[in-house]
Amino acid sequence: IAMRILKLPETFPLLHKAFGEYRRQIAVLGILGVASSFLAGLGIGAVVPLLSFLIGGEGADATAPGAASYIVRLFDYLPVPFTFQAVLILIIIIFVARAGILMIFNYTGARIRADYKNKTARLLLEKMLQSKWAFFLSKKLGYVDEVLLRDVDTGAKLLESFAHLMLSFISAVVLLIFAFSISPQLTLLSAGAGVLLLWGFRPLVRKSRELGKLASDLAKEAAQFVTEHAIGMKAIKGSAVEGAVLSRGSDLFRQRKALELRKSIIASASSSIIEPASVVFVVAAFAFSYTLENFSFQVFAATIFLIQRVFVYLESGQVSLHIVNETIPRLLHVVEFGEDLTKNQEKNSGGRTFKFNETLVFKDVSLSYAPERAALSGITLEIRRGESIGIVGPSGSGKTSLADLMMRLF
């Protein structure tokens, strides 16, 4: 179950294989994300005239920077006067509308995830039931259980994180555009700071993917260990090897604990850095803006709030990116298992149901699991319907293989 670590150019084809049929719904999520971000930028831009009223002015005019000018012009077409109360109500309406869009965004994402889990699990089960017996024998029971249940669920979680990552990216870009229309200097400074932060997080992103791969492989090894020892509990007790089994199990669980701690440290490191970095940036931005001749408190406040939201989305996107990196290996297991099943489907060469009418005859039958070792060689027998026979032989002599042949598994 060891697996290579995917590089970034290989990730997008994998996502297309897994979620390609949902590209229209994902496009809808992108449109909803743009609409939500636009309303957020518009609502924050409306803070400029609102603050102008608060500090004793008459509100902004059509020459106000960025979104504030659009808010002022909007009132030229509304049957209400341009007052503090009207601007406040407009801001509330904008953010209520944004909340409605976000609800639709989350519901659409939930529908996609639920449909993916249902379709993928059912398709894998169907392919597994129609796969060749020899292929199924090559797969460990714990591996199949882990892929069919946990990895499919984790793939849905990856889809959720990818949607949130997309929303964070779109929101950050749209809010930066609004902030640039209000204060280009501050926006360029914040964009530069964001790029430096993302660049600095690259080692953490790579490390989270490596840990995700290790955790995925270890989870399958642990699942196989638990399954095979639960099935063989009678033999374990009869052989009095409980201590050895416990020691091996404890070692696997300790490795899982260590990996979880390392993953948690990596994930929290990036989010912990962003918050103090944003505070430092706000202080530096205020010190820079205050020295400018055209300094305006309301413009500065709106710009900083927009930029602060960009940092929030940056933090949220970083968390989602870590989850995506950790769960990519599990999605790869799902895709590869499905492809292996497709390659190893049984060929139905007959149209009638098998019936044992009179006699079951084997004439010089041989079976080999590997070219260098035959499980059965030159078997000839005849069994009449209604007869009771016994097949006797030492362990490894081919009794199970002969029974598998009788059941037409090969």
C-alpha positions as a Markdown table, in Angstrom:
| # | Residue | x | y | z |
|---|---|---|---|---|
| 1 | Ile | 0.0 | 0.0 | 0.0 |
| 2 | Ala | 3.0 | 2.3 | -0.1 |
| 3 | Met | 2.4 | 5.2 | -2.4 |
| 4 | Arg | 4.3 | 8.0 | -4.0 |
| 5 | Ile | 3.6 | 11.6 | -3.2 |
| 6 | Leu | 1.7 | 13.5 | -5.9 |
| 7 | Lys | 3.2 | 16.7 | -7.3 |
| 8 | Leu | 1.1 | 19.7 | -8.0 |
| 9 | Pro | 0.7 | 19.1 | -11.8 |
| 10 | Glu | -0.5 | 15.6 | -11.0 |
| 11 | Thr | -3.1 | 16.8 | -8.5 |
| 12 | Phe | -5.4 | 18.5 | -10.9 |
| 13 | Pro | -5.9 | 15.5 | -13.2 |
| 14 | Leu | -6.6 | 13.4 | -10.1 |
| 15 | Leu | -9.3 | 15.9 | -9.0 |
| 16 | His | -10.8 | 15.9 | -12.5 |
| 17 | Lys | -11.0 | 12.1 | -12.4 |
| 18 | Ala | -12.7 | 12.0 | -9.1 |
| 19 | Phe | -15.0 | 15.0 | -9.4 |
| 20 | Gly | -15.2 | 15.7 | -13.1 |
| 21 | Glu | -18.9 | 14.9 | -13.3 |
| 22 | Tyr | -19.6 | 17.7 | -10.8 |
| 23 | Arg | -17.8 | 20.4 | -12.8 |
| 24 | Arg | -21.0 | 22.3 | -13.5 |
| 25 | Gln | -22.0 | 22.3 | -9.8 |
| 26 | Ile | -18.5 | 23.4 | -8.9 |
| 27 | Ala | -18.8 | 26.2 | -11.4 |
| 28 | Val | -22.0 | 27.2 | -9.7 |
| 29 | Leu | -20.1 | 27.3 | -6.4 |
| 30 | Gly | -17.6 | 29.6 | -8.1 |
| 31 | Ile | -20.3 | 32.0 | -9.3 |
| 32 | Leu | -21.9 | 32.0 | -5.9 |
| 33 | Gly | -18.5 | 32.7 | -4.3 |
| 34 | Val | -18.0 | 35.7 | -6.7 |
| 35 | Ala | -21.5 | 37.0 | -5.9 |
| 36 | Ser | -20.9 | 36.6 | -2.1 |
| 37 | Ser | -17.5 | 38.4 | -2.3 |
| 38 | Phe | -18.9 | 41.2 | -4.4 |
| 39 | Leu | -21.6 | 41.9 | -1.9 |
| 40 | Ala | -19.1 | 41.8 | 0.9 |
| 41 | Gly | -16.9 | 44.3 | -0.8 |
| 42 | Leu | -19.9 | 46.5 | -1.6 |
| 43 | Gly | -21.1 | 46.4 | 1.9 |
| 44 | Ile | -17.7 | 47.2 | 3.4 |
| 45 | Gly | -17.3 | 50.0 | 0.8 |
| 46 | Ala | -20.6 | 51.5 | 2.1 |
| 47 | Val | -18.9 | 52.0 | 5.5 |
| 48 | Val | -17.1 | 55.0 | 4.0 |
| 49 | Pro | -20.2 | 57.2 | 3.7 |
| 50 | Leu | -21.5 | 55.7 | 6.9 |
| 51 | Leu | -18.4 | 56.9 | 8.8 |
| 52 | Ser | -18.6 | 60.3 | 7.1 |
| 53 | Phe | -22.0 | 60.7 | 8.6 |
| 54 | Leu | -20.8 | 59.6 | 12.0 |
| 55 | Ile | -17.9 | 62.1 | 12.2 |
| 56 | Gly | -20.2 | 64.9 | 11.4 |
| 57 | Gly | -20.1 | 65.2 | 7.7 |
| 58 | Glu | -22.8 | 64.9 | 5.1 |
| 59 | Gly | -21.7 | 61.5 | 3.8 |
| 60 | Ala | -19.5 | 60.9 | 0.8 |
| 61 | Asp | -20.2 | 62.2 | -2.7 |
| 62 | Ala | -19.9 | 60.7 | -6.1 |
| 63 | Thr | -16.2 | 61.4 | -6.1 |
| 64 | Ala | -15.6 | 59.1 | -3.1 |
| 65 | Pro | -13.1 | 56.3 | -3.8 |
| 66 | Gly | -14.1 | 52.8 | -4.9 |
| 67 | Ala | -17.4 | 51.2 | -3.9 |
| 68 | Ala | -18.4 | 54.3 | -1.8 |
| 69 | Ser | -19.0 | 56.2 | -5.1 |
| 70 | Tyr | -21.3 | 53.4 | -6.3 |
| 71 | Ile | -23.3 | 53.5 | -3.1 |
| 72 | Val | -23.7 | 57.3 | -3.4 |
| 73 | Arg | -24.9 | 57.0 | -7.1 |
| 74 | Leu | -27.2 | 54.2 | -6.1 |
| 75 | Phe | -29.3 | 56.6 | -4.0 |
| 76 | Asp | -29.9 | 58.7 | -7.1 |
| 77 | Tyr | -32.1 | 55.9 | -8.3 |
| 78 | Leu | -33.7 | 55.0 | -5.0 |
| 79 | Pro | -36.9 | 56.7 | -3.7 |
| 80 | Val | -35.2 | 57.4 | -0.4 |
| 81 | Pro | -32.9 | 60.2 | 0.7 |
| 82 | Phe | -29.2 | 59.7 | 1.2 |
| 83 | Thr | -29.1 | 59.6 | 5.0 |
| 84 | Phe | -27.2 | 57.8 | 7.7 |
| 85 | Gln | -30.2 | 55.6 | 8.4 |
| 86 | Ala | -30.7 | 54.7 | 4.7 |
| 87 | Val | -27.0 | 53.8 | 4.3 |
| 88 | Leu | -27.2 | 51.6 | 7.5 |
| 89 | Ile | -30.3 | 49.8 | 6.2 |
| 90 | Leu | -28.7 | 49.3 | 2.8 |
| 91 | Ile | -25.6 | 47.7 | 4.5 |
| 92 | Ile | -27.9 | 45.4 | 6.5 |
| 93 | Ile | -29.7 | 44.4 | 3.3 |
| 94 | Ile | -26.5 | 43.7 | 1.5 |
| 95 | Phe | -25.1 | 41.4 | 4.2 |
| 96 | Val | -28.4 | 39.6 | 4.6 |
| 97 | Ala | -28.4 | 38.9 | 0.9 |
| 98 | Arg | -24.8 | 37.7 | 1.2 |
| 99 | Ala | -25.8 | 35.4 | 4.0 |
| 100 | Gly | -28.5 | 33.9 | 1.8 |
| 101 | Ile | -26.0 | 33.3 | -1.0 |
| 102 | Leu | -23.6 | 31.6 | 1.4 |
| 103 | Met | -26.5 | 29.3 | 2.6 |
| 104 | Ile | -27.1 | 28.3 | -1.0 |
| 105 | Phe | -23.3 | 27.8 | -1.4 |
| 106 | Asn | -23.1 | 25.5 | 1.6 |
| 107 | Tyr | -26.3 | 23.6 | 0.6 |
| 108 | Thr | -25.0 | 23.1 | -3.0 |
| 109 | Gly | -21.6 | 21.8 | -1.6 |
| 110 | Ala | -23.4 | 19.5 | 0.8 |
| 111 | Arg | -25.5 | 18.1 | -2.1 |
| 112 | Ile | -22.4 | 17.4 | -4.2 |
| 113 | Arg | -20.6 | 15.7 | -1.3 |
| 114 | Ala | -23.6 | 13.5 | -0.4 |
| 115 | Asp | -24.0 | 12.5 | -4.0 |
| 116 | Tyr | -20.3 | 11.8 | -4.5 |
| 117 | Lys | -20.2 | 9.5 | -1.4 |
| 118 | Asn | -23.4 | 7.6 | -2.5 |
| 119 | Lys | -22.4 | 7.2 | -6.1 |
| 120 | Thr | -18.7 | 6.3 | -5.5 |
| 121 | Ala | -19.3 | 3.8 | -2.7 |
| 122 | Arg | -22.1 | 2.1 | -4.8 |
| 123 | Leu | -19.9 | 2.0 | -8.0 |
| 124 | Leu | -16.9 | 0.6 | -6.1 |
| 125 | Leu | -19.1 | -2.1 | -4.5 |
| 126 | Glu | -20.7 | -3.0 | -7.8 |
| 127 | Lys | -17.3 | -3.3 | -9.6 |
| 128 | Met | -16.0 | -5.3 | -6.6 |
| 129 | Leu | -18.8 | -7.8 | -6.9 |
| 130 | Gln | -18.1 | -8.2 | -10.6 |
| 131 | Ser | -14.3 | -8.3 | -10.3 |
| 132 | Lys | -12.2 | -11.4 | -10.9 |
| 133 | Trp | -11.8 | -13.7 | -7.9 |
| 134 | Ala | -8.0 | -13.8 | -8.5 |
| 135 | Phe | -7.9 | -10.0 | -8.3 |
| 136 | Phe | -10.0 | -9.9 | -5.2 |
| 137 | Leu | -7.7 | -12.4 | -3.5 |
| 138 | Ser | -4.8 | -10.1 | -4.1 |
| 139 | Lys | -6.4 | -7.3 | -2.0 |
| 140 | Lys | -6.3 | -7.4 | 1.8 |
| 141 | Leu | -9.6 | -7.2 | 3.6 |
| 142 | Gly | -8.5 | -4.2 | 5.7 |
| 143 | Tyr | -7.5 | -2.3 | 2.5 |
| 144 | Val | -10.8 | -2.9 | 0.8 |
| 145 | Asp | -12.7 | -1.9 | 3.9 |
| 146 | Glu | -10.6 | 1.3 | 4.4 |
| 147 | Val | -11.0 | 2.4 | 0.8 |
| 148 | Leu | -14.7 | 1.6 | 0.5 |
| 149 | Leu | -15.7 | 3.3 | 3.7 |
| 150 | Arg | -13.2 | 5.8 | 5.1 |
| 151 | Asp | -11.4 | 6.9 | 1.9 |
| 152 | Val | -14.6 | 7.6 | 0.1 |
| 153 | Asp | -15.8 | 9.7 | 3.1 |
| 154 | Thr | -12.5 | 11.5 | 3.2 |
| 155 | Gly | -12.8 | 12.2 | -0.5 |
| 156 | Ala | -16.0 | 14.0 | 0.2 |
| 157 | Lys | -14.3 | 15.9 | 3.0 |
| 158 | Leu | -11.6 | 16.9 | 0.4 |
| 159 | Leu | -14.3 | 18.1 | -1.9 |
| 160 | Glu | -15.7 | 20.3 | 1.0 |
| 161 | Ser | -12.2 | 21.7 | 1.7 |
| 162 | Phe | -11.6 | 22.4 | -2.0 |
| 163 | Ala | -14.9 | 24.3 | -2.1 |
| 164 | His | -13.9 | 26.4 | 0.9 |
| 165 | Leu | -10.4 | 26.9 | -0.6 |
| 166 | Met | -12.1 | 28.2 | -3.8 |
| 167 | Leu | -14.4 | 30.5 | -1.8 |
| 168 | Ser | -11.4 | 31.8 | 0.2 |
| 169 | Phe | -9.4 | 32.5 | -3.0 |
| 170 | Ile | -12.2 | 34.2 | -4.8 |
| 171 | Ser | -13.2 | 36.3 | -1.8 |
| 172 | Ala | -9.6 | 37.4 | -1.3 |
| 173 | Val | -9.2 | 38.4 | -4.9 |
| 174 | Val | -12.5 | 40.3 | -5.1 |
| 175 | Leu | -11.9 | 42.1 | -1.8 |
| 176 | Leu | -8.5 | 43.1 | -2.9 |
| 177 | Ile | -10.0 | 44.6 | -6.1 |
| 178 | Phe | -12.4 | 46.6 | -3.9 |
| 179 | Ala | -9.6 | 47.7 | -1.6 |
| 180 | Phe | -7.5 | 48.7 | -4.6 |
| 181 | Ser | -10.3 | 51.0 | -5.8 |
| 182 | Ile | -10.3 | 52.7 | -2.4 |
| 183 | Ser | -6.6 | 52.8 | -1.6 |
| 184 | Pro | -4.1 | 51.4 | -4.2 |
| 185 | Gln | -1.0 | 51.9 | -2.0 |
| 186 | Leu | -2.3 | 50.0 | 1.0 |
| 187 | Thr | -3.7 | 47.3 | -1.2 |
| 188 | Leu | -0.4 | 46.7 | -3.0 |
| 189 | Leu | 1.3 | 46.5 | 0.3 |
| 190 | Ser | -1.2 | 44.0 | 1.6 |
| 191 | Ala | -1.0 | 41.9 | -1.6 |
| 192 | Gly | 2.8 | 41.8 | -1.3 |
| 193 | Ala | 2.6 | 40.8 | 2.4 |
| 194 | Gly | 0.1 | 38.0 | 1.4 |
| 195 | Val | 2.3 | 36.7 | -1.3 |
| 196 | Leu | 5.3 | 36.6 | 1.1 |
| 197 | Leu | 3.2 | 34.7 | 3.6 |
| 198 | Leu | 2.0 | 32.1 | 1.1 |
| 199 | Trp | 5.6 | 31.7 | -0.2 |
| 200 | Gly | 6.8 | 31.2 | 3.3 |
| 201 | Phe | 4.1 | 28.5 | 3.9 |
| 202 | Arg | 5.3 | 26.3 | 1.0 |
| 203 | Pro | 7.5 | 24.0 | 3.1 |
| 204 | Leu | 4.5 | 23.5 | 5.5 |
| 205 | Val | 2.3 | 22.6 | 2.6 |
| 206 | Arg | 4.7 | 20.1 | 1.3 |
| 207 | Lys | 5.2 | 18.6 | 4.8 |
| 208 | Ser | 1.4 | 18.3 | 5.3 |
| 209 | Arg | 1.1 | 16.3 | 2.1 |
| 210 | Glu | 4.0 | 14.0 | 3.1 |
| 211 | Leu | 2.3 | 13.4 | 6.5 |
| 212 | Gly | -1.0 | 12.8 | 4.8 |
| 213 | Lys | 0.5 | 10.1 | 2.7 |
| 214 | Leu | 2.1 | 8.4 | 5.7 |
| 215 | Ala | -1.1 | 8.6 | 7.7 |
| 216 | Ser | -3.1 | 7.1 | 4.8 |
| 217 | Asp | -0.7 | 4.2 | 4.4 |
| 218 | Leu | -0.6 | 3.6 | 8.2 |
| 219 | Ala | -4.4 | 3.7 | 8.5 |
| 220 | Lys | -4.7 | 0.9 | 6.0 |
| 221 | Glu | -2.0 | -1.1 | 7.7 |
| 222 | Ala | -3.8 | -0.7 | 11.0 |
| 223 | Ala | -7.2 | -1.6 | 9.5 |
| 224 | Gln | -5.7 | -4.8 | 8.0 |
| 225 | Phe | -4.0 | -5.6 | 11.4 |
| 226 | Val | -7.3 | -5.3 | 13.3 |
| 227 | Thr | -9.4 | -7.2 | 10.8 |
| 228 | Glu | -7.1 | -10.2 | 10.4 |
| 229 | His | -6.5 | -10.5 | 14.1 |
| 230 | Ala | -10.2 | -10.2 | 14.9 |
| 231 | Ile | -10.9 | -13.0 | 12.4 |
| 232 | Gly | -8.1 | -15.1 | 13.8 |
| 233 | Met | -8.8 | -14.5 | 17.5 |
| 234 | Lys | -9.3 | -18.2 | 18.2 |
| 235 | Ala | -5.9 | -19.0 | 16.8 |
| 236 | Ile | -4.3 | -16.2 | 18.8 |
| 237 | Lys | -5.8 | -17.4 | 22.1 |
| 238 | Gly | -5.0 | -21.0 | 21.3 |
| 239 | Ser | -1.4 | -20.2 | 20.6 |
| 240 | Ala | -1.1 | -17.9 | 23.6 |
| 241 | Val | 0.4 | -15.0 | 21.6 |
| 242 | Glu | -1.8 | -12.2 | 22.9 |
| 243 | Gly | 1.3 | -10.3 | 24.1 |
| 244 | Ala | 3.0 | -10.3 | 20.8 |
| 245 | Val | -0.2 | -9.1 | 19.0 |
| 246 | Leu | -0.7 | -6.4 | 21.6 |
| 247 | Ser | 2.8 | -5.2 | 21.2 |
| 248 | Arg | 2.5 | -4.9 | 17.4 |
| 249 | Gly | -0.9 | -3.2 | 17.7 |
| 250 | Ser | 0.4 | -0.8 | 20.3 |
| 251 | Asp | 3.3 | 0.1 | 18.1 |
| 252 | Leu | 0.9 | 0.9 | 15.2 |
| 253 | Phe | -1.3 | 3.0 | 17.4 |
| 254 | Arg | 1.7 | 4.9 | 18.8 |
| 255 | Gln | 2.7 | 5.7 | 15.2 |
| 256 | Arg | -0.8 | 7.0 | 14.5 |
| 257 | Lys | -0.7 | 9.2 | 17.6 |
| 258 | Ala | 2.7 | 10.7 | 16.6 |
| 259 | Leu | 1.5 | 11.4 | 13.0 |
| 260 | Glu | -1.7 | 13.1 | 14.3 |
| 261 | Leu | 0.4 | 15.3 | 16.6 |
| 262 | Arg | 2.8 | 16.3 | 13.8 |
| 263 | Lys | -0.1 | 17.0 | 11.4 |
| 264 | Ser | -1.8 | 19.2 | 14.1 |
| 265 | Ile | 1.4 | 21.2 | 14.7 |
| 266 | Ile | 1.9 | 21.8 | 10.9 |
| 267 | Ala | -1.8 | 22.8 | 10.4 |
| 268 | Ser | -1.8 | 25.2 | 13.5 |
| 269 | Ala | 1.5 | 26.8 | 12.7 |
| 270 | Ser | 0.3 | 28.5 | 9.6 |
| 271 | Ser | -2.9 | 29.8 | 11.1 |
| 272 | Ser | -1.1 | 31.0 | 14.2 |
| 273 | Ile | 1.3 | 33.0 | 12.1 |
| 274 | Ile | -1.3 | 34.8 | 10.0 |
| 275 | Glu | -3.2 | 36.5 | 12.9 |
| 276 | Pro | -0.1 | 38.3 | 14.4 |
| 277 | Ala | 1.1 | 39.1 | 10.9 |
| 278 | Ser | -2.1 | 40.8 | 10.1 |
| 279 | Val | -2.0 | 42.9 | 13.3 |
| 280 | Val | 1.6 | 44.0 | 12.5 |
| 281 | Phe | 0.6 | 44.9 | 9.0 |
| 282 | Val | -2.4 | 47.0 | 10.2 |
| 283 | Val | -0.1 | 49.0 | 12.6 |
| 284 | Ala | 2.4 | 49.5 | 9.8 |
| 285 | Ala | -0.3 | 50.5 | 7.3 |
| 286 | Phe | -1.7 | 53.1 | 9.7 |
| 287 | Ala | 1.8 | 54.5 | 10.3 |
| 288 | Phe | 2.3 | 54.7 | 6.6 |
| 289 | Ser | -1.1 | 56.2 | 5.7 |
| 290 | Tyr | -1.1 | 58.8 | 8.5 |
| 291 | Thr | 1.9 | 60.5 | 6.9 |
| 292 | Leu | 0.1 | 61.0 | 3.6 |
| 293 | Glu | -1.4 | 64.5 | 2.9 |
| 294 | Asn | -4.7 | 63.1 | 1.7 |
| 295 | Phe | -5.2 | 60.8 | 4.8 |
| 296 | Ser | -8.9 | 60.1 | 5.4 |
| 297 | Phe | -9.9 | 58.2 | 8.5 |
| 298 | Gln | -13.1 | 56.7 | 6.9 |
| 299 | Val | -11.2 | 55.6 | 3.8 |
| 300 | Phe | -8.4 | 54.1 | 5.9 |
| 301 | Ala | -10.9 | 52.3 | 8.1 |
| 302 | Ala | -12.8 | 50.8 | 5.1 |
| 303 | Thr | -9.6 | 49.7 | 3.4 |
| 304 | Ile | -8.1 | 48.2 | 6.5 |
| 305 | Phe | -11.3 | 46.3 | 7.2 |
| 306 | Leu | -11.3 | 44.9 | 3.6 |
| 307 | Ile | -7.6 | 43.9 | 4.0 |
| 308 | Gln | -8.3 | 42.4 | 7.3 |
| 309 | Arg | -11.0 | 40.2 | 5.7 |
| 310 | Val | -8.4 | 39.3 | 3.0 |
| 311 | Phe | -6.1 | 38.0 | 5.8 |
| 312 | Val | -9.0 | 36.1 | 7.3 |
| 313 | Tyr | -9.7 | 34.4 | 4.0 |
| 314 | Leu | -6.0 | 33.8 | 3.6 |
| 315 | Glu | -6.0 | 32.0 | 7.0 |
| 316 | Ser | -9.1 | 30.0 | 6.1 |
| 317 | Gly | -7.7 | 29.1 | 2.7 |
| 318 | Gln | -4.5 | 27.9 | 4.3 |
| 319 | Val | -6.4 | 25.6 | 6.7 |
| 320 | Ser | -8.4 | 24.2 | 3.7 |
| 321 | Leu | -5.2 | 23.8 | 1.7 |
| 322 | His | -3.7 | 21.7 | 4.5 |
| 323 | Ile | -6.8 | 19.5 | 4.7 |
| 324 | Val | -6.7 | 19.0 | 0.9 |
| 325 | Asn | -3.0 | 18.0 | 1.0 |
| 326 | Glu | -3.6 | 15.6 | 3.9 |
| 327 | Thr | -6.6 | 13.9 | 2.1 |
| 328 | Ile | -5.2 | 13.8 | -1.5 |
| 329 | Pro | -3.5 | 10.4 | -0.8 |
| 330 | Arg | -6.8 | 8.9 | 0.3 |
| 331 | Leu | -8.6 | 10.2 | -2.8 |
| 332 | Leu | -5.8 | 8.7 | -4.9 |
| 333 | His | -6.5 | 5.3 | -3.3 |
| 334 | Val | -10.2 | 5.6 | -4.3 |
| 335 | Val | -9.4 | 6.5 | -7.9 |
| 336 | Glu | -6.7 | 3.8 | -8.3 |
| 337 | Phe | -8.8 | 1.1 | -6.7 |
| 338 | Gly | -11.7 | 2.0 | -9.0 |
| 339 | Glu | -9.3 | 1.8 | -12.0 |
| 340 | Asp | -7.9 | -1.5 | -10.9 |
| 341 | Leu | -11.4 | -2.9 | -10.5 |
| 342 | Thr | -12.3 | -1.7 | -14.0 |
| 343 | Lys | -9.3 | -3.5 | -15.5 |
| 344 | Asn | -10.1 | -6.7 | -13.6 |
| 345 | Gln | -13.8 | -7.2 | -14.3 |
| 346 | Glu | -15.1 | -10.7 | -15.0 |
| 347 | Lys | -16.1 | -11.5 | -18.6 |
| 348 | Asn | -19.6 | -13.0 | -18.8 |
| 349 | Ser | -19.2 | -15.4 | -21.7 |
| 350 | Gly | -22.5 | -17.2 | -21.2 |
| 351 | Gly | -26.1 | -16.1 | -21.1 |
| 352 | Arg | -27.6 | -18.9 | -19.0 |
| 353 | Thr | -27.5 | -19.5 | -15.3 |
| 354 | Phe | -25.2 | -22.4 | -14.2 |
| 355 | Lys | -27.0 | -25.5 | -13.1 |
| 356 | Phe | -25.6 | -28.8 | -11.8 |
| 357 | Asn | -27.9 | -31.2 | -13.7 |
| 358 | Glu | -26.1 | -34.5 | -13.8 |
| 359 | Thr | -22.3 | -34.6 | -13.6 |
| 360 | Leu | -19.4 | -32.3 | -12.7 |
| 361 | Val | -16.3 | -33.4 | -14.7 |
| 362 | Phe | -12.7 | -32.2 | -14.4 |
| 363 | Lys | -10.3 | -33.5 | -17.1 |
| 364 | Asp | -6.6 | -32.8 | -16.6 |
| 365 | Val | -7.2 | -29.5 | -14.9 |
| 366 | Ser | -4.3 | -27.3 | -13.7 |
| 367 | Leu | -4.3 | -24.0 | -11.8 |
| 368 | Ser | -1.4 | -21.7 | -11.1 |
| 369 | Tyr | -1.4 | -18.4 | -9.1 |
| 370 | Ala | 2.1 | -17.7 | -10.3 |
| 371 | Pro | 4.0 | -19.0 | -13.3 |
| 372 | Glu | 6.7 | -20.7 | -11.2 |
| 373 | Arg | 4.3 | -22.5 | -8.8 |
| 374 | Ala | 1.2 | -24.6 | -9.6 |
| 375 | Ala | -1.5 | -24.9 | -7.1 |
| 376 | Leu | -3.2 | -27.8 | -8.9 |
| 377 | Ser | -1.8 | -30.0 | -11.7 |
| 378 | Gly | -3.5 | -32.6 | -13.9 |
| 379 | Ile | -6.6 | -33.0 | -11.8 |
| 380 | Thr | -9.2 | -35.4 | -13.3 |
| 381 | Leu | -12.4 | -36.3 | -11.4 |
| 382 | Glu | -16.1 | -36.9 | -11.9 |
| 383 | Ile | -18.8 | -36.1 | -9.4 |
| 384 | Arg | -22.4 | -37.1 | -10.0 |
| 385 | Arg | -25.3 | -35.1 | -8.6 |
| 386 | Gly | -26.3 | -36.3 | -5.2 |
| 387 | Glu | -23.0 | -37.8 | -4.3 |
| 388 | Ser | -21.1 | -36.9 | -1.1 |
| 389 | Ile | -17.3 | -36.8 | -1.5 |
| 390 | Gly | -14.4 | -35.8 | 0.7 |
| 391 | Ile | -11.3 | -34.0 | -0.4 |
| 392 | Val | -8.3 | -34.7 | 1.9 |
| 393 | Gly | -4.8 | -33.4 | 1.8 |
| 394 | Pro | -2.2 | -31.5 | 3.8 |
| 395 | Ser | -2.2 | -27.7 | 4.1 |
| 396 | Gly | -1.3 | -26.1 | 0.8 |
| 397 | Ser | -2.2 | -29.1 | -1.3 |
| 398 | Gly | -4.9 | -27.2 | -3.2 |
| 399 | Lys | -8.1 | -28.2 | -1.5 |
| 400 | Thr | -9.4 | -24.6 | -1.4 |
| 401 | Ser | -8.3 | -24.0 | -4.9 |
| 402 | Leu | -10.2 | -27.0 | -6.1 |
| 403 | Ala | -13.3 | -25.8 | -4.3 |
| 404 | Asp | -12.9 | -22.4 | -5.9 |
| 405 | Leu | -12.8 | -24.0 | -9.3 |
| 406 | Met | -15.9 | -26.0 | -8.6 |
| 407 | Met | -17.6 | -22.7 | -7.8 |
| 408 | Arg | -16.4 | -21.2 | -11.1 |
| 409 | Leu | -14.3 | -18.5 | -9.3 |
| 410 | Phe | -11.5 | -19.0 | -11.9 |
